[in-house]
Tab-separated table of C-alpha atoms in Angstrom:
chain	number	residue	atom	x	y	z
A	1	ASP	CA	-39.607	93.200	37.848
A	2	ALA	CA	-40.745	96.250	36.128
A	3	GLY	CA	-38.256	96.288	33.686
A	4	ILE	CA	-35.189	96.833	36.312
A	5	THR	CA	-31.597	95.790	34.835
A	6	GLN	CA	-28.625	96.249	36.878
A	7	SER	CA	-24.120	95.742	34.839
A	8	PRO	CA	-22.790	94.030	35.407
A	9	ARG	CA	-24.479	91.167	37.366
A	10	HIS	CA	-20.766	90.045	38.276
A	11	LYS	CA	-17.411	91.687	39.259
A	12	VAL	CA	-14.192	91.296	40.631
A	13	THR	CA	-11.960	94.197	41.238
A	14	GLU	CA	-8.511	94.821	43.188
A	15	THR	CA	-8.810	97.374	45.999
A	16	GLY	CA	-8.017	100.942	44.470
A	17	THR	CA	-9.671	100.917	41.981
A	18	PRO	CA	-13.003	103.440	40.851
A	19	VAL	CA	-16.051	100.633	40.145
A	20	THR	CA	-19.366	102.150	38.077
A	21	LEU	CA	-22.593	100.217	38.854
A	22	ARG	CA	-25.728	100.404	36.517
A	23	CYS	CA	-29.148	100.671	37.219
A	24	HIS	CA	-31.518	100.924	34.786
A	25	GLN	CA	-35.457	101.195	33.705
A	26	THR	CA	-37.246	101.116	31.308
A	27	GLU	CA	-40.989	102.564	32.889
A	28	ASN	CA	-39.342	106.391	33.875
A	29	HIS	CA	-40.648	105.839	37.297
A	30	ARG	CA	-39.126	108.633	39.554
A	31	TYR	CA	-37.645	107.753	42.359
A	32	MET	CA	-34.322	105.178	42.149
A	33	TYR	CA	-32.475	103.541	45.216
A	34	TRP	CA	-29.393	101.692	45.962
A	35	TYR	CA	-28.799	99.447	48.416
A	36	ARG	CA	-25.892	97.012	49.473
A	37	GLN	CA	-26.559	93.464	51.167
A	38	ASP	CA	-25.265	91.962	53.365
A	39	PRO	CA	-24.794	89.126	55.790
A	40	GLY	CA	-25.913	90.309	59.142
A	41	HIS	CA	-27.498	93.285	57.966
A	42	GLY	CA	-29.799	93.357	55.920
A	43	LEU	CA	-30.778	95.929	52.986
A	44	ARG	CA	-28.848	99.575	54.159
A	45	LEU	CA	-29.921	102.121	51.655
A	46	ILE	CA	-26.227	104.343	49.961
A	47	HIS	CA	-27.771	106.472	48.108
A	48	TYR	CA	-31.568	107.400	46.226
A	49	SER	CA	-32.691	110.086	43.849
A	50	TYR	CA	-36.146	111.223	42.945
A	51	GLY	CA	-35.821	113.165	39.991
A	52	VAL	CA	-33.252	113.733	37.134
A	53	LYS	CA	-29.948	115.325	38.933
A	54	ASP	CA	-31.833	114.936	41.789
A	55	THR	CA	-30.284	112.605	44.700
A	56	ASP	CA	-29.649	111.882	48.392
A	57	LYS	CA	-27.269	110.062	50.457
A	58	GLY	CA	-29.068	107.153	52.746
A	59	GLU	CA	-27.316	105.956	56.117
A	60	VAL	CA	-23.852	104.300	54.210
A	61	SER	CA	-22.854	106.324	51.634
A	62	ASP	CA	-19.107	106.778	52.243
A	63	GLY	CA	-17.323	105.981	49.599
A	64	TYR	CA	-19.375	105.963	46.585
A	65	SER	CA	-21.076	108.838	45.070
A	66	VAL	CA	-24.559	108.456	42.086
A	67	SER	CA	-25.507	110.325	39.571
A	68	ARG	CA	-28.784	110.810	36.924
A	69	SER	CA	-27.727	112.317	34.074
A	70	LYS	CA	-30.928	110.859	32.287
A	71	THR	CA	-34.575	109.153	33.741
A	72	GLU	CA	-33.386	105.395	33.181
A	73	ASP	CA	-30.530	105.492	33.861
A	74	PHE	CA	-28.389	105.335	38.305
A	75	LEU	CA	-25.341	104.834	37.777
A	76	LEU	CA	-23.362	104.152	41.574
A	77	THR	CA	-19.907	105.025	41.488
A	78	LEU	CA	-16.259	103.692	44.133
A	79	GLU	CA	-13.898	105.597	43.305
A	80	SER	CA	-11.298	103.554	45.642
A	81	ALA	CA	-12.366	100.236	46.341
A	82	THR	CA	-11.849	98.548	49.320
A	83	SER	CA	-12.632	95.824	50.807
A	84	SER	CA	-15.158	96.858	53.260
A	85	GLN	CA	-16.956	97.569	50.338
A	86	THR	CA	-17.634	93.590	48.831
A	87	SER	CA	-21.348	93.311	49.212
A	88	VAL	CA	-24.168	92.572	46.592
A	89	TYR	CA	-25.725	95.436	45.531
A	90	PHE	CA	-29.443	96.241	44.160
A	91	CYS	CA	-31.002	99.448	42.292
A	92	ALA	CA	-34.615	99.588	42.755
A	93	ILE	CA	-37.803	101.635	41.936
A	94	ARG	CA	-40.649	103.174	43.951
A	95	THR	CA	-43.487	103.178	42.044
A	96	GLY	CA	-45.727	105.738	42.080
A	97	GLY	CA	-48.791	104.620	42.391
A	98	THR	CA	-48.463	102.500	44.627
A	99	ASP	CA	-46.024	103.333	46.950
A	100	THR	CA	-44.031	100.104	46.257
A	101	GLN	CA	-40.732	99.367	45.974
A	102	TYR	CA	-39.609	96.423	43.273
A	103	PHE	CA	-35.742	95.176	42.653
A	104	GLY	CA	-33.600	94.891	40.448
A	105	PRO	CA	-31.438	91.513	40.073
A	106	GLY	CA	-28.035	92.395	42.224
A	107	THR	CA	-25.041	92.690	41.289
A	108	ARG	CA	-22.269	90.442	43.219
A	109	LEU	CA	-18.779	92.910	43.312
A	110	THR	CA	-16.347	91.797	44.810
A	111	VAL	CA	-12.805	94.078	45.506
A	112	LEU	CA	-9.636	91.946	46.189
B	1	ALA	CA	-36.273	107.020	63.820
B	2	GLN	CA	-39.065	104.668	62.734
B	3	SER	CA	-37.669	100.764	62.610
B	4	VAL	CA	-38.679	97.336	61.796
B	5	SER	CA	-38.094	94.446	63.808
B	6	GLN	CA	-38.459	90.887	63.064
B	7	HIS	CA	-37.866	88.088	66.072
B	8	ASN	CA	-37.395	85.359	64.066
B	9	HIS	CA	-34.054	85.643	62.845
B	10	HIS	CA	-33.714	81.908	61.479
B	11	VAL	CA	-36.555	79.474	61.731
B	12	ILE	CA	-36.534	75.844	60.757
B	13	LEU	CA	-39.580	73.936	60.118
B	14	SER	CA	-40.534	70.540	57.806
B	15	GLU	CA	-42.864	70.827	54.763
B	16	ALA	CA	-46.399	71.535	55.893
B	17	ALA	CA	-45.432	73.415	59.344
B	18	SER	CA	-47.646	76.347	59.740
B	19	LEU	CA	-45.617	79.260	59.516
B	20	GLU	CA	-45.972	82.660	60.964
B	21	LEU	CA	-42.705	85.458	61.065
B	22	GLY	CA	-43.445	88.160	63.687
B	23	CYS	CA	-42.912	92.289	61.941
B	24	ASN	CA	-43.368	95.165	63.810
B	25	TYR	CA	-42.916	98.552	63.772
B	26	SER	CA	-42.944	101.948	65.663
B	27	TYR	CA	-43.660	104.287	63.564
B	28	GLY	CA	-47.638	105.126	65.407
B	29	GLY	CA	-48.799	107.442	61.989
B	30	THR	CA	-49.825	106.345	58.549
B	31	VAL	CA	-47.719	103.176	57.328
B	32	ASN	CA	-47.804	101.288	54.350
B	33	LEU	CA	-46.322	97.218	54.772
B	34	PHE	CA	-44.538	94.896	52.642
B	35	TRP	CA	-43.238	91.250	52.402
B	36	TYR	CA	-40.657	90.886	50.451
B	37	VAL	CA	-38.838	87.426	50.014
B	38	GLN	CA	-35.727	86.732	49.125
B	39	TYR	CA	-34.513	82.824	47.222
B	40	PRO	CA	-31.059	81.696	47.212
B	41	GLY	CA	-29.206	83.547	45.580
B	42	GLN	CA	-32.355	86.324	43.754
B	43	HIS	CA	-33.322	90.026	44.563
B	44	LEU	CA	-36.086	90.680	46.860
B	45	GLN	CA	-39.968	90.199	44.890
B	46	LEU	CA	-42.972	91.153	46.505
B	47	LEU	CA	-45.593	89.508	48.750
B	48	LEU	CA	-47.783	91.473	49.874
B	49	LYS	CA	-48.787	94.528	50.775
B	50	TYR	CA	-50.575	96.844	53.177
B	51	PHE	CA	-51.732	100.244	52.296
B	52	SER	CA	-55.496	100.291	54.241
B	53	GLY	CA	-58.757	98.754	54.107
B	54	ASP	CA	-59.000	94.859	54.639
B	55	PRO	CA	-56.479	93.964	57.202
B	56	LEU	CA	-55.915	90.445	56.465
B	57	VAL	CA	-54.026	90.581	52.744
B	58	LYS	CA	-53.182	88.005	50.494
B	59	GLY	CA	-50.500	87.665	48.105
B	60	ILE	CA	-48.850	84.888	46.272
B	61	LYS	CA	-47.831	81.427	46.922
B	62	GLY	CA	-50.572	80.987	48.923
B	63	PHE	CA	-48.921	84.105	51.545
B	64	GLU	CA	-51.383	85.990	53.479
B	65	ALA	CA	-50.380	89.086	56.656
B	66	GLU	CA	-52.812	90.709	58.897
B	67	PHE	CA	-51.972	94.634	60.198
B	68	ILE	CA	-52.790	94.641	64.044
B	69	LYS	CA	-52.661	98.343	64.001
B	70	SER	CA	-53.151	98.986	68.645
B	71	LYS	CA	-49.661	96.147	68.871
B	72	PHE	CA	-47.677	97.643	65.260
B	73	SER	CA	-47.445	94.343	63.676
B	74	PHE	CA	-47.848	92.980	60.171
B	75	ASN	CA	-47.000	89.527	60.554
B	76	LEU	CA	-46.832	86.831	57.860
B	77	ARG	CA	-48.405	83.545	58.134
B	78	LYS	CA	-48.626	80.181	56.195
B	79	PRO	CA	-50.948	77.637	56.893
B	80	SER	CA	-48.264	74.619	55.278
B	81	VAL	CA	-44.994	75.521	53.678
B	82	GLN	CA	-43.112	74.213	50.913
B	83	TRP	CA	-39.835	73.058	50.666
B	84	SER	CA	-39.941	75.547	48.380
B	85	ASP	CA	-40.514	78.419	50.469
B	86	THR	CA	-37.249	78.611	51.442
B	87	ALA	CA	-36.479	81.687	51.424
B	88	GLU	CA	-35.221	85.097	53.516
B	89	TYR	CA	-38.097	86.823	54.577
B	90	PHE	CA	-38.359	90.287	54.321
B	91	CYS	CA	-40.251	92.836	56.290
B	92	ALA	CA	-40.675	96.872	55.036
B	93	ALA	CA	-42.920	99.649	56.234
B	94	LEU	CA	-43.251	103.247	55.165
B	95	SER	CA	-45.005	105.732	57.196
B	96	GLY	CA	-47.121	108.104	55.382
B	97	GLY	CA	-45.584	110.749	53.030
B	98	SER	CA	-41.970	108.763	52.692
B	99	TYR	CA	-40.692	107.730	49.927
B	100	ILE	CA	-37.859	105.534	51.407
B	101	PRO	CA	-38.871	102.128	53.403
B	102	THR	CA	-37.451	101.214	56.501
B	103	PHE	CA	-36.734	97.244	56.613
B	104	GLY	CA	-36.453	94.737	58.866
B	105	ARG	CA	-32.694	92.097	59.468
B	106	GLY	CA	-34.995	89.572	57.327
B	107	THR	CA	-36.191	85.808	59.023
B	108	SER	CA	-34.094	82.835	57.276
B	109	LEU	CA	-36.580	80.438	56.710
B	110	ILE	CA	-35.453	76.741	55.981
B	111	VAL	CA	-37.881	73.600	55.284
B	112	HIS	CA	-36.834	70.074	55.438
B	113	PRO	CA	-38.694	68.348	53.440
């Protein structure tokens, strides 16, 4: 599974609180992604990174920010969580040689 | 913008039935194609991928897919499904030079024992 871990795996929080999700990889892949998965919407890209401190927005970036200070870590922050951000969040990496994405185990976030 | 269409949103089969899930993409240039499977409560796992060469690609667990360039299609097939194939299946396309794949909405497959 390309050495990807996500933490926490489950989180329940309240509206208005900040939340940070962590994606950690062990294989020095350059590209990392954050997706959210919701019923009826499939996978939607939130943000992605193409190197340390190099990030860009995806299709559903409003309300989210990211940071990548080290190759192995890609953080997703919800500055002030809302109920609409209740979702399952997946991190992914892209292997350089085969242009293939591999996904982490996911984080189930519930915002009450 | 590139798009990926999965026409079957829900498929219900009995064990041993044959499976074919449709996938069409819109991009006309060089494209890499993927099928992922997501078992209940789990993350997406790569089933198979096509980059070039033989348009019939074999993946894990007896799945295969055929790339038909003239039809912009990459349909997933399995000759005989099992109860354990119950999952959601996602098709994805990556256009040449891009690093952001486009995913289809997914097809939910339920296999009855």
